Short mmCIF file of C-alpha atoms and ligand atoms in Angstrom, two decimals:
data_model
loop_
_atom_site.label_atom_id
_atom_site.label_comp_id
_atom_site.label_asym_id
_atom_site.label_seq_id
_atom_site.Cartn_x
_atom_site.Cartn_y
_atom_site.Cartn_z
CA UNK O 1 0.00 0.00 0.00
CA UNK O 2 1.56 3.66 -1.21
CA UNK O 3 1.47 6.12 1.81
CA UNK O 4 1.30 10.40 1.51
CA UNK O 5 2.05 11.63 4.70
CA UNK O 6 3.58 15.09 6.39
CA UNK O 7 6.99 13.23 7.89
CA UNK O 8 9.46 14.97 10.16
CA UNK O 9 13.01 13.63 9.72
CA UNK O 10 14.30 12.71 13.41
CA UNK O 11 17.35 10.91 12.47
CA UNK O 12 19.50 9.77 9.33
CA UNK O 13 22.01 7.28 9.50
CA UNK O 14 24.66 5.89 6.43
CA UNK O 15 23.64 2.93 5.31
CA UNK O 16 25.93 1.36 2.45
CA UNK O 17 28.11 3.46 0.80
CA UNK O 18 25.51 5.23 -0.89
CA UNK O 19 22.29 4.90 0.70
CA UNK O 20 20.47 6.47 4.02
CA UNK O 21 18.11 4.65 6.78
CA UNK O 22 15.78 7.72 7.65
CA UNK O 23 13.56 7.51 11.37
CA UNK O 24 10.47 9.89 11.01
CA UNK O 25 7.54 10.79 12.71
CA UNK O 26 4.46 10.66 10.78
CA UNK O 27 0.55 11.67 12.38
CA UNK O 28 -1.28 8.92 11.16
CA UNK O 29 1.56 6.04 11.59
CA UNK O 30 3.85 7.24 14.60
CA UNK O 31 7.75 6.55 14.17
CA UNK O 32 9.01 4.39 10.95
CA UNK O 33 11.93 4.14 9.08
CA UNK O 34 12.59 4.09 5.17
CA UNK O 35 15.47 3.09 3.30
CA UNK O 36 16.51 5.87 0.84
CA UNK O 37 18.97 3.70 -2.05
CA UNK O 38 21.29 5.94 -3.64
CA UNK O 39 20.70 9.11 -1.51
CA UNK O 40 24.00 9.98 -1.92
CA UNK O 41 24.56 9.03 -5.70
CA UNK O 42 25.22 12.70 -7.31
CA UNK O 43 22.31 12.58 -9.50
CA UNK O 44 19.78 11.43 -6.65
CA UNK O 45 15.91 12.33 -7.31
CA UNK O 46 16.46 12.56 -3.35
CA UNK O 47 19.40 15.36 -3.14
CA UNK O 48 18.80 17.81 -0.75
CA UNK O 49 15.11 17.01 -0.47
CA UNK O 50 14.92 15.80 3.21
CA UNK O 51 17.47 17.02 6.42
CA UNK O 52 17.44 16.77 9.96
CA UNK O 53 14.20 18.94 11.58
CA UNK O 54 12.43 19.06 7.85
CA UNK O 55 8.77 18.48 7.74
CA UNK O 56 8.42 16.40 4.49
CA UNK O 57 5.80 15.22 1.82
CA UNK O 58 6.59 11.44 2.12
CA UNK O 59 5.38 9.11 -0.21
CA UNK O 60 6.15 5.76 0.45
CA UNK O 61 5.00 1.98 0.06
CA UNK O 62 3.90 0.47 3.71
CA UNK O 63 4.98 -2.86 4.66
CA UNK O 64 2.58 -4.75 6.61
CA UNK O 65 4.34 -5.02 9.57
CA UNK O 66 6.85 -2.80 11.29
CA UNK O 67 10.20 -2.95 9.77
CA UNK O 68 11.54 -0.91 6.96
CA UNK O 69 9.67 0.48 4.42
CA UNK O 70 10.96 1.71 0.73
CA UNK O 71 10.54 5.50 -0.17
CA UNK O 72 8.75 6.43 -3.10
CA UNK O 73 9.37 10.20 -3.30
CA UNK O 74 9.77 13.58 -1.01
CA UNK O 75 9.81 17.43 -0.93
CA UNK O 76 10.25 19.54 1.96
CA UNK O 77 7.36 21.27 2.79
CA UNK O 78 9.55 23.29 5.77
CA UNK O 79 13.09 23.58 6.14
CA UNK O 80 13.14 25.63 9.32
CA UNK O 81 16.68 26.77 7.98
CA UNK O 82 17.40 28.71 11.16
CA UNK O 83 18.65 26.01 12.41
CA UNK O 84 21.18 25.47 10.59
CA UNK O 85 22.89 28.74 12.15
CA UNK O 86 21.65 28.92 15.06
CA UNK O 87 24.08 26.44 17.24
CA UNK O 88 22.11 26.03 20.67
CA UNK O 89 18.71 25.57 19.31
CA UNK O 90 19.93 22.91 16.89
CA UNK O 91 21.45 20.76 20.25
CA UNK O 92 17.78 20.80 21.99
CA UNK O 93 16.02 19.91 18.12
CA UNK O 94 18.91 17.04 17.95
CA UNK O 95 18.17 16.07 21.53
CA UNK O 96 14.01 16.51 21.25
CA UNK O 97 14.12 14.12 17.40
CA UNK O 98 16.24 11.69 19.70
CA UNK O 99 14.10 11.22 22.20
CA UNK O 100 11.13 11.23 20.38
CA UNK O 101 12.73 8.46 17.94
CA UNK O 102 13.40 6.25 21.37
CA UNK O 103 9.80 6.50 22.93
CA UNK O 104 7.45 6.87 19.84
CA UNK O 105 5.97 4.04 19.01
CA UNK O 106 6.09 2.41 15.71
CA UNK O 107 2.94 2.59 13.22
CA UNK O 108 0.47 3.85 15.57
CA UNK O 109 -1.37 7.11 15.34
CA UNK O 110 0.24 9.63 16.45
CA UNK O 111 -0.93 13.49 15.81
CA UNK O 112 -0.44 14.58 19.06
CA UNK O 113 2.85 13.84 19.30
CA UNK O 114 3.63 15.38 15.89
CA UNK O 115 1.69 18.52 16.57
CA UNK O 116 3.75 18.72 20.06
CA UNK O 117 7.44 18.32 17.79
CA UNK O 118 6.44 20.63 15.05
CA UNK O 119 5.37 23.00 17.55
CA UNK O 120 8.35 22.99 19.50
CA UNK O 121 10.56 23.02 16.45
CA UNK O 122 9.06 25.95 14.88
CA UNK O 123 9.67 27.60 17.79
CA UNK O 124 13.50 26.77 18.23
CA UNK O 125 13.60 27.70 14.43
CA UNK O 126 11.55 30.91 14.26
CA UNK O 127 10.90 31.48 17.73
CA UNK O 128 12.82 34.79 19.51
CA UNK O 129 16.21 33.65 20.03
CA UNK O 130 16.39 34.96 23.72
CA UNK O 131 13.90 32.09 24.89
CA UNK O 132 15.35 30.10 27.50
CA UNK O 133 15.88 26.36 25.95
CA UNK O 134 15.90 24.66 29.12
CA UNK O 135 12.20 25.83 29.90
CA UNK O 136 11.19 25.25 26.41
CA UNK O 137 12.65 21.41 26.69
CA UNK O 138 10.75 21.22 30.08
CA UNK O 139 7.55 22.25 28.97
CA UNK O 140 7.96 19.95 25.99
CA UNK O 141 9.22 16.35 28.12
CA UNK O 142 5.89 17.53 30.45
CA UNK O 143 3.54 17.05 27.18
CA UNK O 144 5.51 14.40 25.66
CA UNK O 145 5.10 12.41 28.89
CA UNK O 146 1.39 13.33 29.28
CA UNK O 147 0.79 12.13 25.48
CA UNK O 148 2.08 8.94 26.43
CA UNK O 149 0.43 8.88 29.49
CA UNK O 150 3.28 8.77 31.91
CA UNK O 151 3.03 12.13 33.70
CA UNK O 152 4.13 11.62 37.47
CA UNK O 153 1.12 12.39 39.55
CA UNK O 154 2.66 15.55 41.85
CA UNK O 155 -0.87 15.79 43.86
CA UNK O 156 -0.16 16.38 47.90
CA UNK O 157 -2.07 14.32 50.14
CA UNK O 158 -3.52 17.19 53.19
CA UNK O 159 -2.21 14.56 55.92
CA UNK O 160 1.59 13.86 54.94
CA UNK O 161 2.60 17.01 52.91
CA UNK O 162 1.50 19.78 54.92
CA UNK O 163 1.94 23.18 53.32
CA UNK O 164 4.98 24.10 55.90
CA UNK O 165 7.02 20.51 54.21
CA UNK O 166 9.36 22.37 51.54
CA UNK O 167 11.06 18.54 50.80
CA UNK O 168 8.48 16.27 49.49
CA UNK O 169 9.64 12.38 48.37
CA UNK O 170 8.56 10.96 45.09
CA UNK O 171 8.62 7.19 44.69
CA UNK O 172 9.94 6.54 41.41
CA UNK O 173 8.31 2.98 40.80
CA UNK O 174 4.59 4.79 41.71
CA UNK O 175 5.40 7.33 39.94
CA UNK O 176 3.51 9.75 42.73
CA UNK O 177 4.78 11.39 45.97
CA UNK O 178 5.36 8.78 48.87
CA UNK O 179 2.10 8.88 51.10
CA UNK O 180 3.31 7.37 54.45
CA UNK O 181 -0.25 7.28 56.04
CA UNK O 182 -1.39 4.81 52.97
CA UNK O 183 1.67 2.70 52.70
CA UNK O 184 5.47 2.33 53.87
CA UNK O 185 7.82 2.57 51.24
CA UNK O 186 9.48 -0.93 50.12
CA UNK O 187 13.30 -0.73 51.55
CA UNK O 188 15.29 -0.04 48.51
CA UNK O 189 12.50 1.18 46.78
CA UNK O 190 13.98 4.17 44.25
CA UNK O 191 12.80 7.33 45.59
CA UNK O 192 13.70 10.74 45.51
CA UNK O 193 13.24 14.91 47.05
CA UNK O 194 11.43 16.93 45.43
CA UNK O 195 11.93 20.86 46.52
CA UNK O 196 8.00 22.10 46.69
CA UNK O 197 9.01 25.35 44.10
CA UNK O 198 10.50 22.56 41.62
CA UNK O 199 6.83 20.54 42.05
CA UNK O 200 5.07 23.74 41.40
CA UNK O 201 7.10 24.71 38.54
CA UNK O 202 6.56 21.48 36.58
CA UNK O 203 2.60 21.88 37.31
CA UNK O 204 2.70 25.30 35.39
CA UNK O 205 4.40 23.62 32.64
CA UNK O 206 2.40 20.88 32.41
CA UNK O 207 -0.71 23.00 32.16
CA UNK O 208 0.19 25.70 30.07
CA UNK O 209 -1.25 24.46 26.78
CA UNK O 210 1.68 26.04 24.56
CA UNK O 211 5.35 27.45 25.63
CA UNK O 212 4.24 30.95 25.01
CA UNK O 213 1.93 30.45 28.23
CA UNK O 214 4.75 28.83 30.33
CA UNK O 215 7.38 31.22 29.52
CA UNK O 216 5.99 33.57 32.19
CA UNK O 217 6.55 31.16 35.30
CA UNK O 218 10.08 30.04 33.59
CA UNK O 219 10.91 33.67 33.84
CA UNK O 220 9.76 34.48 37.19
CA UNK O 221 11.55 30.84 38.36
CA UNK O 222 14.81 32.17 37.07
CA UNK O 223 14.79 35.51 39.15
CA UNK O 224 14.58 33.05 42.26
CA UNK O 225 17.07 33.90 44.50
CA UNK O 226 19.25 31.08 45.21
CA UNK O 227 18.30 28.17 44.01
CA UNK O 228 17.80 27.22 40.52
CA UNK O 229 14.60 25.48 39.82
CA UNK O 230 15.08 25.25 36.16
CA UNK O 231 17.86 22.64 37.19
CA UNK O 232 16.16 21.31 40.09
CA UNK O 233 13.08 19.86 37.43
CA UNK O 234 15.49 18.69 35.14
CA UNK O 235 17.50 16.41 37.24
CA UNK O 236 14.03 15.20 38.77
CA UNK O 237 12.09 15.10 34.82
CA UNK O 238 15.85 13.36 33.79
CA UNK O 239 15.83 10.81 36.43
CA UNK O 240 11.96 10.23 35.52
CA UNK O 241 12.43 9.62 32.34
CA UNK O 242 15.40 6.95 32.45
CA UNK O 243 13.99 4.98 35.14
CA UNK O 244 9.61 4.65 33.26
CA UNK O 245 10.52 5.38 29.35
CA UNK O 246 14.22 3.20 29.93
CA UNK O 247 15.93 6.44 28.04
CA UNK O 248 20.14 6.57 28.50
CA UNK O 249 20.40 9.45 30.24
CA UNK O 250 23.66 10.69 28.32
CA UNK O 251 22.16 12.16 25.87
CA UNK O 252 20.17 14.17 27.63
CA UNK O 253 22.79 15.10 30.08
CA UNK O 254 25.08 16.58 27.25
CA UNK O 255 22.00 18.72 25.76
CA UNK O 256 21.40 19.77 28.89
CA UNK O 257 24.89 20.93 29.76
CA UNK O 258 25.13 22.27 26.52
CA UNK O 259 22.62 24.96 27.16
CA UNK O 260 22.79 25.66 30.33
CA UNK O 261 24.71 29.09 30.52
CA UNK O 262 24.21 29.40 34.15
CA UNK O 263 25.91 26.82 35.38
CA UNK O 264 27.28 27.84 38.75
CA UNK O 265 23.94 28.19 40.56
CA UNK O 266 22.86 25.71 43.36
CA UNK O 267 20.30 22.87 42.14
CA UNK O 268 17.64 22.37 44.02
ZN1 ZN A 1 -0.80 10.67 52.95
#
């Protein structure tokens, strides 16, 4: 069966001397793959017709079951050619394609999640190019999580995290914060502190329906004194992620480093 889709092209990787494997995220079939033969042959129908970050018409013939499919044809529909100058927004769209290469799953309908990654990479393209990255890749892991309906449940039980509690303990296997009046905690059991600021922070994220709306409480996080939340949510969103979506956490940790230019403030 012959396929037109929009197709964002998350990763490309040799494949023979002259050929490419290509990972993209379609809406209506999630993450595949296609092999493109003779991509890099000189006179190529395929020459400069997909990148990294494009959104692509993609034609191609569907195999039945998941594996590799063969490319018919494909035109870019948008470059977002900023990125290709613009150095720091190009490490969080390499990190975000990553990611959403490892946890997408294959040939399964997915709009959401390619709304979500053409939002976010419009806005690292054309976006201002003051935002602050690290909020922007926040706000996006809190949707990508909720799409795939893994978002830790941050909601404070009135008996065991009074209001005065500034350290509250998340159980990583429950995914929710420890509740000692229901139930011990398992010795051993992976858990960890969660400042009450950090927990707040990642509840504006999560339900502010598009960055623009979140960019306010990353702002007014930032002029915190003393603490930096910003890297307080990321260690606990990181450490999230690796243990319930089985992420390395590498990858992240570089693109993290990578654009954080305040790096001699406190976690917390
Ligand atoms: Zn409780």
């Amino acid at each position: 069966m012959i396929i037109q889709t929009p197709a964002i092209a998350l990763h490309i990787r040799p494949w023979s001397q002259t050929s490419h494997m290509v990972t993209w995220l379609t809406p209506g079939h999630g993450r595949i793959v296609t092999a493109v033969k003779g991509a890099c042959r000189p006179k190529s129908a395929f020459l400069g017709q997909y990148d990294l970050f494009y959104t692509c018409d993609l034609l191609f013939y569907r195999r039945e079951h998941d594996g590799v499919h063969a490319i018919r044809a494909c035109s870019p529909i948008d470059l977002r050619e900023p990125l290709r100058s613009r150095w720091r927004h190009a490490v969080a769209a390499g990190y975000l394609c990553d990611l959403t290469a490892r946890v997408v799953p294959g040939q399964q309908e997915s709009a959401a999640l390619f709304s979500l990654l053409s939002q976010t990479l419009d806005r690292l393209a054309h976006g201002s190019e003051t935002d602050d990255l690290r909020g922007l890749l926040l706000w996006h892991e809190a949707h990508l999580l909720r799409l795939l309906g893994l978002l830790p449940d941050l909601a404070t039980c009135p008996q065991c995290h009074l209001p005065e509690r500034i350290w509250l303990r998340f159980s990583l296997p429950s995914g929710r914060l420890s509740c000692p009046h229901l139930a011990k905690s398992q010795p051993g059991e992976a858990s960890l502190s969660l400042h009450r600021a950090v927990r707040d922070l990642f509840l504006s994220l999560r339900d502010a329906p598009c960055y623009e709306a979140a960019s306010t409480a990353v702002q007014l996080q930032k002029k915190a004194p003393g603490v930096n939340l910003l890297l307080g949510l990321s260690r606990f969103l990181g450490m999230f992620m690796v243990f319930h979506l089985e992420v390395p956490s590498a990858v992240r940790r570089v693109a993290w480093e990578m654009l954080d230019t305040t790096p001699t403030q406190k976690p917390a």
